Amino acid sequence: MTSSKSRVLIAEDFKQLTFKDEKTGVTLRYNLFVPKDYDASKRYPLVLFMHDASGANQVDNYTLLQGNGATVWASPRDQAKHPCFVLAPQYDEIVVDDSFRVSASAETTIDLLDAIKSQYSIDADRVYTTGQSMGCMLSYLLMSTHPDEFAAGMLVAGQWDPKVIAPMAKKPLWLVSCTGDAKSSTGAATALKLWSSLGAKTDSASWPLDTTEVARAQEIEALRRQPVTIRYSHLRGGWHFDTWRVAYSFRAVSDWLFCQHK
């Protein structure tokens, strides 16, 4: 028997919508997961996931299909433990790049986030940002320019201009990169040095790229126990794309993220 079709069932639980930003003039496509049995009398955390540059100008739900950075938060297993909204924009362009150029879609992302917060019962003290590569750089940017929007961030395989990331020193952060990814590894080292100079407590650990779920949980717990606010997991082996292949399977990092409040 052969299969001619595959389905990503969790992706089918997201709505595909568009947002017209009157401030910037940008129309942004986005995917939104609403928790099952949503109750407007309760307040829910929200995870903002932003895709990498390869996802630019793709079909509406591409960011849900290229990896698990968006869908992992919406899985039945994770929703049973941490019911939350998941917002995953689908960008038409390269929003930020390695030269620190920024398009208007970055500010539109904040305006979209604010619109979702006004439409649904979102806990404004538990809004989290994450992303891979370009999406990671966007997380750096948005946490720097709009620090009051976010409680914490998981930053996967990216870096940003050290001249502007000082506001992030006060935020709980978990950075992940691979040793073979020179840009994000160097960027993480530079950022940690800067944030430490500003009084942030930081710590880092070197982990193998691939290991068992039990061993990974032990590694995460060891780093999580450290009395710091900013943590960095440097994965031995692999390169840029390998980082997010494994990073979003770090269940205990998800648990850490949902414990963070403004």
Backbone as numpy.savetxt, mean C-alpha at the origin, in Angstrom:
# Nx Ny Nz CAx CAy CAz Cx Cy Cz
-7.79 -32.98 -19.61 -8.62 -31.79 -19.61 -7.75 -30.54 -19.61
-8.18 -29.53 -20.33 -7.46 -28.26 -20.35 -8.42 -27.14 -19.97
-7.86 -26.08 -19.45 -8.67 -24.92 -19.07 -8.37 -23.77 -20.01
-9.41 -23.13 -20.51 -9.23 -22.00 -21.42 -9.62 -20.68 -20.76
-9.97 -20.74 -19.47 -10.40 -19.53 -18.79 -10.07 -19.63 -17.31
-9.63 -18.52 -16.73 -9.37 -18.47 -15.29 -10.12 -17.30 -14.70
-10.40 -17.38 -13.40 -11.11 -16.31 -12.71 -10.40 -16.00 -11.39
-10.38 -14.74 -11.03 -9.90 -14.32 -9.72 -11.14 -13.92 -8.94
-11.62 -14.84 -8.11 -12.93 -14.67 -7.50 -13.01 -13.44 -6.61
-11.96 -13.16 -5.86 -11.99 -11.99 -4.98 -12.13 -10.71 -5.79
-11.48 -10.67 -6.96 -11.56 -9.48 -7.82 -12.99 -9.20 -8.24
-13.79 -10.23 -8.35 -15.18 -10.05 -8.77 -16.04 -9.40 -7.69
-15.50 -9.31 -6.48 -16.23 -8.67 -5.38 -16.01 -7.16 -5.34
-15.16 -6.64 -6.21 -14.91 -5.19 -6.29 -15.85 -4.56 -7.31
-16.25 -3.33 -7.02 -17.01 -2.54 -7.97 -16.05 -1.72 -8.82
-16.34 -1.58 -10.12 -15.54 -0.72 -10.99 -16.32 0.59 -11.19
-15.70 1.71 -10.79 -16.38 3.00 -10.77 -15.46 4.08 -11.33
-16.00 5.28 -11.51 -15.19 6.42 -11.95 -15.47 7.61 -11.05
-14.47 8.47 -10.92 -14.57 9.68 -10.10 -14.10 10.86 -10.92
-14.96 11.85 -11.08 -14.62 13.09 -11.78 -14.25 14.13 -10.73
-13.00 14.55 -10.74 -12.50 15.49 -9.75 -12.69 16.91 -10.28
-13.57 17.65 -9.65 -13.84 19.02 -10.08 -12.64 19.93 -9.80
-11.81 19.57 -8.84 -10.66 20.41 -8.49 -9.56 20.31 -9.53
-9.23 19.09 -9.95 -8.11 18.89 -10.87 -8.54 18.68 -12.32
-9.81 18.37 -12.53 -10.29 18.08 -13.87 -10.00 16.66 -14.32
-9.41 15.85 -13.46 -9.03 14.48 -13.80 -10.20 13.54 -13.51
-10.46 12.63 -14.43 -11.40 11.54 -14.19 -10.59 10.28 -13.90
-10.82 9.71 -12.74 -10.03 8.58 -12.28 -10.90 7.34 -12.15
-10.48 6.28 -12.83 -11.16 4.99 -12.66 -10.67 4.35 -11.36
-11.55 3.61 -10.70 -11.12 2.96 -9.47 -11.94 1.72 -9.18
-11.35 0.85 -8.37 -11.99 -0.37 -7.91 -12.25 -0.23 -6.41
-13.44 -0.61 -5.98 -13.79 -0.44 -4.57 -14.39 -1.73 -4.02
-13.83 -2.19 -2.91 -14.40 -3.33 -2.20 -15.13 -2.81 -0.97
-16.40 -3.17 -0.85 -17.22 -2.82 0.30 -17.41 -4.08 1.13
-17.12 -4.03 2.43 -17.24 -5.24 3.25 -18.63 -5.87 3.16
-18.65 -7.19 3.18 -19.91 -7.91 3.19 -20.70 -7.51 4.44
-22.00 -7.36 4.26 -22.88 -6.96 5.37 -22.47 -5.61 5.95
-22.07 -4.72 5.07 -21.70 -3.36 5.48 -22.79 -2.74 6.34
-22.40 -2.19 7.48 -23.32 -1.58 8.44 -22.90 -0.13 8.65
-23.71 0.79 8.17 -23.36 2.22 8.24 -23.27 2.75 9.66
-23.77 1.98 10.63 -23.67 2.42 12.02 -22.30 2.11 12.62
-21.49 1.34 11.89 -20.13 1.01 12.33 -19.13 1.80 11.51
-17.91 1.95 12.02 -16.85 2.61 11.27 -15.81 1.57 10.85
-15.40 1.64 9.58 -14.51 0.64 9.01 -13.17 1.26 8.62
-12.08 0.51 8.79 -10.81 0.97 8.24 -10.83 0.87 6.72
-9.91 1.57 6.08 -9.80 1.53 4.61 -8.33 1.37 4.23
-8.09 0.50 3.26 -6.75 0.32 2.70 -6.74 0.87 1.28
-5.86 1.82 1.03 -5.64 2.35 -0.31 -4.46 1.61 -0.93
-4.70 0.88 -2.03 -3.62 0.19 -2.74 -3.43 0.84 -4.10
-2.16 1.12 -4.45 -1.85 1.75 -5.74 -0.85 0.89 -6.51
-1.17 0.65 -7.76 -0.41 -0.29 -8.59 0.89 0.30 -9.10
1.70 -0.55 -9.73 2.97 -0.12 -10.31 2.76 0.44 -11.71
3.83 0.90 -12.33 3.74 1.58 -13.63 3.22 0.67 -14.73
3.45 -0.64 -14.61 2.97 -1.55 -15.66 1.45 -1.60 -15.71
0.79 -1.16 -14.66 -0.67 -1.16 -14.65 -1.29 0.06 -15.28
-0.49 1.05 -15.65 -1.03 2.29 -16.22 -1.70 2.03 -17.56
-2.87 2.66 -17.74 -3.62 2.61 -19.00 -4.08 1.20 -19.36
-4.35 0.39 -18.35 -4.87 -0.95 -18.56 -6.38 -0.96 -18.32
-7.00 -2.14 -18.44 -8.45 -2.25 -18.23 -8.79 -1.92 -16.78
-10.07 -1.66 -16.54 -10.52 -1.12 -15.26 -10.05 -1.92 -14.05
-10.05 -3.25 -14.16 -9.74 -4.08 -13.00 -8.35 -4.71 -13.08
-7.48 -4.16 -13.90 -6.14 -4.75 -14.07 -5.39 -4.84 -12.75
-5.51 -3.81 -11.94 -4.79 -3.79 -10.66 -5.22 -4.92 -9.74
-6.41 -5.48 -9.97 -6.89 -6.60 -9.16 -6.37 -7.94 -9.64
-5.85 -7.97 -10.86 -5.50 -9.24 -11.51 -4.00 -9.47 -11.64
-3.20 -8.41 -11.61 -1.77 -8.56 -11.85 -1.01 -9.13 -10.66
-1.60 -9.09 -9.49 -0.98 -9.58 -8.27 -2.01 -9.54 -7.16
-1.55 -9.66 -5.91 -2.51 -9.71 -4.81 -2.44 -8.50 -3.89
-1.77 -7.44 -4.34 -1.62 -6.26 -3.50 -2.94 -5.59 -3.15
-3.93 -5.70 -4.04 -5.25 -5.13 -3.77 -6.19 -6.16 -3.17
-6.17 -7.37 -3.73 -7.18 -8.36 -3.36 -6.92 -9.03 -2.01
-5.67 -9.05 -1.55 -5.38 -9.77 -0.30 -6.19 -9.22 0.87
-6.44 -7.93 0.88 -7.18 -7.31 1.99 -8.66 -7.68 1.95
-9.13 -8.13 0.79 -10.55 -8.44 0.60 -10.83 -9.94 0.63
-9.82 -10.76 0.88 -10.03 -12.20 0.92 -10.93 -12.57 2.09
-11.71 -13.64 1.97 -12.57 -14.04 3.10 -11.78 -14.22 4.39
-10.58 -14.78 4.29 -9.74 -14.99 5.48 -9.40 -13.67 6.14
-8.99 -12.69 5.35 -8.59 -11.40 5.92 -9.78 -10.57 6.36
-10.87 -10.64 5.62 -12.06 -9.89 6.01 -12.67 -10.41 7.29
-12.55 -11.72 7.54 -13.07 -12.29 8.78 -12.32 -11.73 9.98
-11.04 -11.42 9.77 -10.20 -10.91 10.84 -10.21 -9.38 10.89
-10.17 -8.76 9.70 -10.09 -7.30 9.62 -11.06 -6.78 8.56
-12.34 -6.68 8.87 -13.28 -6.13 7.88 -12.86 -4.70 7.51
-12.73 -4.45 6.22 -12.27 -3.13 5.79 -12.70 -2.86 4.36
-12.67 -1.59 4.00 -12.82 -1.17 2.61 -11.46 -1.26 1.93
-11.47 -1.55 0.64 -10.24 -1.53 -0.15 -10.49 -0.65 -1.37
-9.64 0.35 -1.54 -9.73 1.29 -2.66 -8.50 1.11 -3.54
-8.73 0.77 -4.81 -7.61 0.50 -5.72 -7.81 1.28 -7.02
-7.22 2.47 -7.13 -7.34 3.24 -8.38 -6.71 2.51 -9.56
-7.24 2.79 -10.76 -6.67 2.27 -11.99 -6.23 3.48 -12.83
-4.94 3.78 -12.76 -4.44 5.01 -13.37 -4.27 4.87 -14.88
-4.51 5.99 -15.58 -4.36 6.02 -17.03 -2.95 6.42 -17.46
-2.08 6.73 -16.50 -0.78 7.30 -16.82 0.24 6.94 -15.75
1.49 7.26 -16.02 2.52 7.18 -15.00 2.31 8.39 -14.09
1.90 8.16 -12.86 1.53 9.26 -11.97 2.77 9.89 -11.34
3.73 9.07 -10.94 5.01 9.55 -10.41 6.11 8.72 -11.02
7.32 9.28 -11.12 8.41 8.52 -11.70 9.70 8.72 -10.90
10.76 8.07 -11.35 12.03 8.09 -10.63 12.68 9.47 -10.62
12.22 10.36 -11.47 12.74 11.74 -11.47 11.90 12.65 -10.57
10.97 12.04 -9.83 10.10 12.74 -8.88 9.12 13.69 -9.57
8.79 13.38 -10.82 7.74 14.13 -11.49 6.39 13.57 -11.07
5.39 14.45 -10.95 4.09 14.08 -10.41 2.99 14.61 -11.32
2.01 13.77 -11.63 0.87 14.23 -12.43 -0.28 14.64 -11.51
-1.31 15.24 -12.08 -2.46 15.71 -11.30 -3.24 14.55 -10.69
-3.03 13.33 -11.19 -3.76 12.18 -10.65 -3.38 11.89 -9.21
-2.21 12.35 -8.77 -1.82 12.14 -7.37 -2.78 12.88 -6.45
-3.02 14.16 -6.74 -3.94 14.94 -5.92 -5.37 14.45 -6.07
-5.71 13.96 -7.25 -7.04 13.40 -7.46 -7.26 12.17 -6.58
-6.20 11.42 -6.33 -6.30 10.25 -5.45 -6.74 10.66 -4.06
-6.20 11.76 -3.55 -6.61 12.27 -2.24 -8.07 12.72 -2.28
-8.46 13.38 -3.35 -9.83 13.84 -3.46 -10.80 12.66 -3.57
-10.38 11.60 -4.28 -11.19 10.38 -4.35 -11.32 9.76 -2.97
-10.22 9.68 -2.25 -10.25 9.11 -0.91 -11.21 9.89 -0.01
-11.17 11.20 -0.09 -12.08 12.02 0.71 -13.53 11.80 0.30
-13.77 11.57 -0.98 -15.13 11.32 -1.45 -15.65 9.98 -0.91
-14.81 8.97 -0.90 -15.21 7.67 -0.36 -15.49 7.79 1.13
-14.67 8.56 1.84 -14.87 8.75 3.28 -16.19 9.47 3.58
-16.62 10.34 2.68 -17.88 11.05 2.89 -19.09 10.20 2.50
-18.87 9.22 1.63 -19.97 8.37 1.13 -20.25 7.19 2.05
-19.20 6.67 2.67 -19.33 5.48 3.51 -18.86 5.79 4.94
-19.16 4.89 5.84 -18.76 5.05 7.24 -17.33 4.55 7.43
-16.38 5.40 7.10 -14.96 5.08 7.18 -14.39 5.66 8.47
-13.56 4.88 9.14 -12.86 5.36 10.33 -11.67 6.20 9.87
-11.78 7.51 9.99 -10.74 8.41 9.50 -9.42 8.23 10.24
-9.47 7.58 11.40 -8.25 7.34 12.16 -7.56 6.04 11.76
-8.17 5.31 10.81 -7.60 4.02 10.39 -7.63 3.89 8.86
-7.08 4.88 8.21 -6.90 4.84 6.75 -5.43 4.54 6.48
-5.17 3.50 5.69 -3.80 3.03 5.45 -3.49 3.10 3.96
-2.23 3.35 3.65 -1.81 3.36 2.25 -0.73 2.33 2.01
-0.78 1.73 0.83 0.24 0.78 0.41 0.29 0.78 -1.11
1.37 0.25 -1.64 1.52 0.19 -3.09 2.87 -0.37 -3.44
3.00 -0.79 -4.69 4.24 -1.40 -5.17 4.85 -0.55 -6.27
6.16 -0.33 -6.17 6.90 0.43 -7.17 6.29 1.83 -7.32
5.67 2.14 -8.47 5.06 3.46 -8.61 4.05 3.72 -7.50
3.28 2.70 -7.13 2.32 2.85 -6.05 2.97 3.10 -4.71
4.15 2.51 -4.52 4.91 2.78 -3.30 5.39 4.23 -3.29
5.90 4.70 -4.42 6.34 6.09 -4.50 5.17 7.04 -4.27
4.00 6.67 -4.77 2.81 7.47 -4.51 2.47 7.50 -3.02
2.64 6.36 -2.36 2.40 6.32 -0.92 3.35 7.25 -0.18
4.63 7.21 -0.56 5.60 8.15 0.01 5.13 9.59 -0.20
4.76 9.90 -1.43 4.36 11.27 -1.77 3.13 11.70 -0.97
2.09 10.88 -0.99 0.83 11.28 -0.36 0.96 11.35 1.17
1.76 10.47 1.75 1.98 10.55 3.20 2.82 11.77 3.56
3.61 12.25 2.62 4.42 13.44 2.87 3.62 14.72 2.71
2.76 14.75 1.69 2.00 15.97 1.41 0.68 16.03 2.16
0.14 14.86 2.55 -1.14 14.81 3.27 -1.01 13.85 4.46
-0.10 14.13 5.37 0.13 13.19 6.47 -1.09 12.95 7.36
-1.99 13.94 7.43 -3.16 13.78 8.29 -4.19 12.81 7.71
-4.03 12.41 6.46 -4.97 11.48 5.83 -4.75 10.04 6.30
-3.53 9.71 6.73 -3.18 8.30 6.91 -2.71 7.99 8.32
-3.07 6.78 8.76 -2.62 6.30 10.07 -1.28 5.60 9.96
-1.02 4.92 8.83 0.21 4.14 8.67 0.35 3.75 7.20
1.53 3.21 6.86 1.77 2.80 5.49 2.65 1.56 5.39
2.37 0.74 4.39 3.21 -0.41 4.03 3.80 -0.07 2.66
5.12 0.10 2.60 5.79 0.64 1.42 6.63 -0.45 0.76
6.21 -0.87 -0.43 6.79 -2.05 -1.08 7.52 -1.65 -2.37
8.84 -1.80 -2.35 9.67 -1.65 -3.55 9.59 -0.27 -4.18
9.84 0.76 -3.38 9.83 2.10 -3.92 10.68 3.04 -3.08
10.75 4.28 -3.52 11.53 5.31 -2.84 10.97 6.67 -3.25
11.41 7.72 -2.57 10.96 9.05 -2.97 12.00 10.08 -2.58
11.78 11.31 -3.04 12.69 12.42 -2.84 12.91 12.67 -1.35
14.13 12.46 -0.85 14.38 12.66 0.59 14.16 14.09 1.04
14.09 15.02 0.10 13.88 16.43 0.48 12.47 16.69 1.00
11.52 15.78 0.71 10.13 16.08 1.05 9.49 15.06 2.00
10.20 14.02 2.39 9.57 12.94 3.15 9.69 13.10 4.67
10.17 14.24 5.14 10.32 14.45 6.58 9.02 14.23 7.36
7.83 14.65 6.85 6.61 14.45 7.63 6.31 12.98 7.94
6.88 12.07 7.17 6.63 10.64 7.39 7.32 10.12 8.64
8.26 10.88 9.18 9.00 10.43 10.37 8.09 10.17 11.55
6.93 10.79 11.56 6.01 10.66 12.69 4.99 9.55 12.49
5.09 8.81 11.37 4.09 7.81 11.05 4.62 6.39 11.26
3.75 5.44 11.65 4.15 4.04 11.66 4.29 3.54 10.22
5.45 2.99 9.90 5.74 2.55 8.53 6.37 1.17 8.56
6.11 0.40 7.50 6.79 -0.88 7.31 7.26 -0.91 5.85
8.58 -0.86 5.65 9.17 -0.85 4.32 9.63 -2.26 3.96
9.50 -2.60 2.67 9.97 -3.89 2.17 10.67 -3.68 0.83
11.88 -4.23 0.70 12.56 -4.22 -0.60 13.45 -5.44 -0.70
13.93 -5.71 -1.91 14.84 -6.84 -2.16 16.27 -6.32 -2.35
17.25 -7.16 -2.01 18.64 -6.75 -2.17 19.00 -6.47 -3.62
18.29 -7.13 -4.55 18.58 -6.92 -5.96 17.94 -5.68 -6.54
17.17 -4.97 -5.75 16.51 -3.74 -6.19 17.28 -2.56 -5.60
18.27 -2.10 -6.34 19.18 -1.08 -5.81 18.46 0.22 -5.50
17.51 0.63 -6.35 16.84 1.92 -6.14 16.05 1.94 -4.84
15.20 0.93 -4.64 14.38 0.98 -3.44 15.20 0.67 -2.19
16.22 -0.17 -2.32 17.07 -0.47 -1.15 17.85 0.76 -0.72
18.42 1.47 -1.69 19.13 2.71 -1.38 18.17 3.76 -0.85
17.00 3.84 -1.48 16.00 4.81 -1.03 15.55 4.55 0.39
15.38 3.26 0.74 14.96 2.92 2.10 16.04 3.30 3.10
17.30 2.99 2.77 18.41 3.33 3.68 18.50 4.84 3.89
18.34 5.60 2.81 18.38 7.06 2.91 17.23 7.58 3.77
16.03 7.04 3.54 14.86 7.48 4.30 15.01 7.16 5.78
15.48 5.95 6.09 15.65 5.57 7.49 16.64 6.49 8.21
17.72 6.81 7.52 18.72 7.71 8.11 18.11 9.08 8.38
17.34 9.58 7.42 16.69 10.89 7.58 15.71 10.86 8.74
14.81 9.87 8.74 13.79 9.81 9.78 14.42 9.63 11.17
15.50 8.85 11.24 16.19 8.68 12.53 16.75 10.00 13.01
17.29 10.81 12.08 17.85 12.11 12.46 16.78 13.06 12.97
15.53 12.78 12.61 14.41 13.62 13.04 13.75 13.09 14.31
14.34 12.04 14.88 13.84 11.51 16.14 13.01 10.26 16.05
12.77 9.76 14.84 11.99 8.53 14.71 12.80 7.32 15.17
12.13 6.37 15.78 12.77 5.12 16.18 12.58 4.10 15.07
13.69 3.58 14.55 13.64 2.68 13.41 14.41 1.40 13.71
14.08 0.34 12.96 14.83 -0.91 13.04 14.66 -1.65 11.72
15.60 -2.51 11.40 15.55 -3.26 10.15 15.99 -4.69 10.38
15.63 -5.56 9.44 16.01 -6.97 9.52 16.21 -7.50 8.12
17.13 -8.43 7.97 17.39 -9.07 6.69 16.75 -10.45 6.72
15.88 -10.69 5.75 15.15 -11.97 5.68 15.41 -12.64 4.33
15.34 -13.98 4.27 15.38 -14.64 2.96 14.14 -14.27 2.15
14.29 -14.20 0.84 13.15 -13.85 -0.01 12.01 -14.85 0.15
12.34 -16.12 0.11 11.33 -17.17 0.22 11.60 -18.03 1.45
10.55 -18.35 2.18 10.67 -19.20 3.35 9.30 -19.77 3.67
9.18 -20.52 4.74 7.88 -21.07 5.12 7.04 -20.00 5.80
5.74 -20.23 5.83 4.84 -19.28 6.47 5.14 -19.17 7.96
5.49 -20.29 8.58 5.80 -20.28 10.02 7.06 -19.47 10.29
8.11 -19.71 9.49 9.36 -18.98 9.69 9.16 -17.48 9.44
8.38 -17.13 8.43 8.14 -15.72 8.14 7.39 -15.06 9.30
6.41 -15.76 9.83 5.66 -15.20 10.95 6.57 -14.94 12.14
7.54 -15.81 12.36 8.49 -15.62 13.45 9.39 -14.41 13.19
9.82 -14.24 11.94 10.64 -13.09 11.58 9.87 -11.78 11.79
8.64 -11.78 11.34 7.82 -10.57 11.48 7.59 -10.25 12.94
7.28 -11.27 13.73 7.02 -11.04 15.15 8.25 -10.49 15.85
9.44 -11.00 15.49 10.67 -10.51 16.11 10.88 -9.03 15.82
10.62 -8.62 14.57 10.78 -7.21 14.22 9.65 -6.37 14.81
8.48 -6.94 14.85 7.33 -6.21 15.39 7.50 -5.93 16.88
8.19 -6.79 17.60 8.38 -6.61 19.04 9.33 -5.47 19.38
10.09 -5.02 18.41 11.05 -3.95 18.68 10.30 -2.65 19.00
10.79 -1.87 19.97 10.10 -0.64 20.39 10.36 0.52 19.43
9.90 0.36 18.19 10.12 1.36 17.15 8.81 1.64 16.43
8.80 2.69 15.63 7.61 3.00 14.82 7.82 2.73 13.34
9.09 2.70 12.90 9.38 2.47 11.48 10.23 1.21 11.36
9.75 0.26 10.54 10.42 -1.02 10.38 10.75 -1.26 8.91
11.85 -1.95 8.68 12.31 -2.21 7.30 12.71 -3.67 7.17
12.05 -4.38 6.26 12.38 -5.76 5.94 13.14 -5.79 4.62
14.42 -6.18 4.67 15.26 -6.24 3.48 15.38 -7.70 3.08
14.81 -8.06 1.94 14.74 -9.45 1.52 15.99 -9.84 0.73
16.65 -10.88 1.16 17.88 -11.34 0.51 17.54 -12.12 -0.75
18.12 -11.68 -1.88 17.82 -12.30 -3.16 16.68 -11.59 -3.85
16.48 -11.92 -5.10 15.38 -11.33 -5.84 15.65 -9.90 -6.26
14.72 -9.34 -7.03 14.87 -7.97 -7.46 13.52 -7.28 -7.39
13.35 -6.24 -8.16 12.22 -5.33 -8.02 10.87 -6.07 -7.96
10.54 -6.84 -8.98 9.23 -7.47 -9.06 9.05 -8.57 -8.02
10.15 -9.15 -7.58 10.05 -10.21 -6.57 9.55 -9.67 -5.24
9.78 -8.39 -4.98 9.41 -7.83 -3.68 7.92 -7.99 -3.43
7.10 -7.52 -4.37 5.66 -7.60 -4.12 5.10 -8.97 -4.42
5.88 -9.82 -5.05 5.44 -11.22 -5.20 5.25 -11.87 -3.84
6.08 -11.47 -2.87 6.00 -12.10 -1.55 5.46 -11.16 -0.48
5.66 -9.85 -0.61 5.38 -8.91 0.49 3.93 -8.95 0.95
3.00 -9.08 0.00 1.60 -9.02 0.38 1.07 -10.33 0.95
1.96 -11.31 1.11 1.60 -12.54 1.81 2.03 -12.49 3.27
2.60 -11.37 3.69 3.06 -11.23 5.08 1.86 -10.94 5.98
1.19 -11.98 6.40 -0.05 -11.84 7.16 0.15 -11.04 8.45
1.25 -11.29 9.13 1.48 -10.61 10.41 1.73 -9.12 10.21
2.23 -8.73 9.03 2.37 -7.30 8.74 0.99 -6.68 8.56
0.08 -7.43 7.96 -1.31 -6.95 7.86 -1.90 -6.74 9.24
-1.65 -7.70 10.14 -2.15 -7.56 11.51 -1.57 -6.29 12.16
-0.26 -6.07 11.94 0.37 -4.86 12.48 -0.30 -3.60 11.93
-0.56 -3.60 10.62 -1.13 -2.41 9.98 -2.47 -2.04 10.62
-3.32 -3.03 10.81 -4.67 -2.73 11.32 -4.66 -2.35 12.80
-3.53 -2.52 13.46 -3.42 -2.07 14.86 -3.08 -0.58 14.96
-2.74 0.04 13.83 -2.29 1.43 13.86 -3.48 2.39 13.80
-3.40 3.43 14.63 -4.41 4.48 14.65 -3.71 5.84 14.62
-4.39 6.83 14.12 -3.85 8.19 14.19 -3.87 8.69 15.63
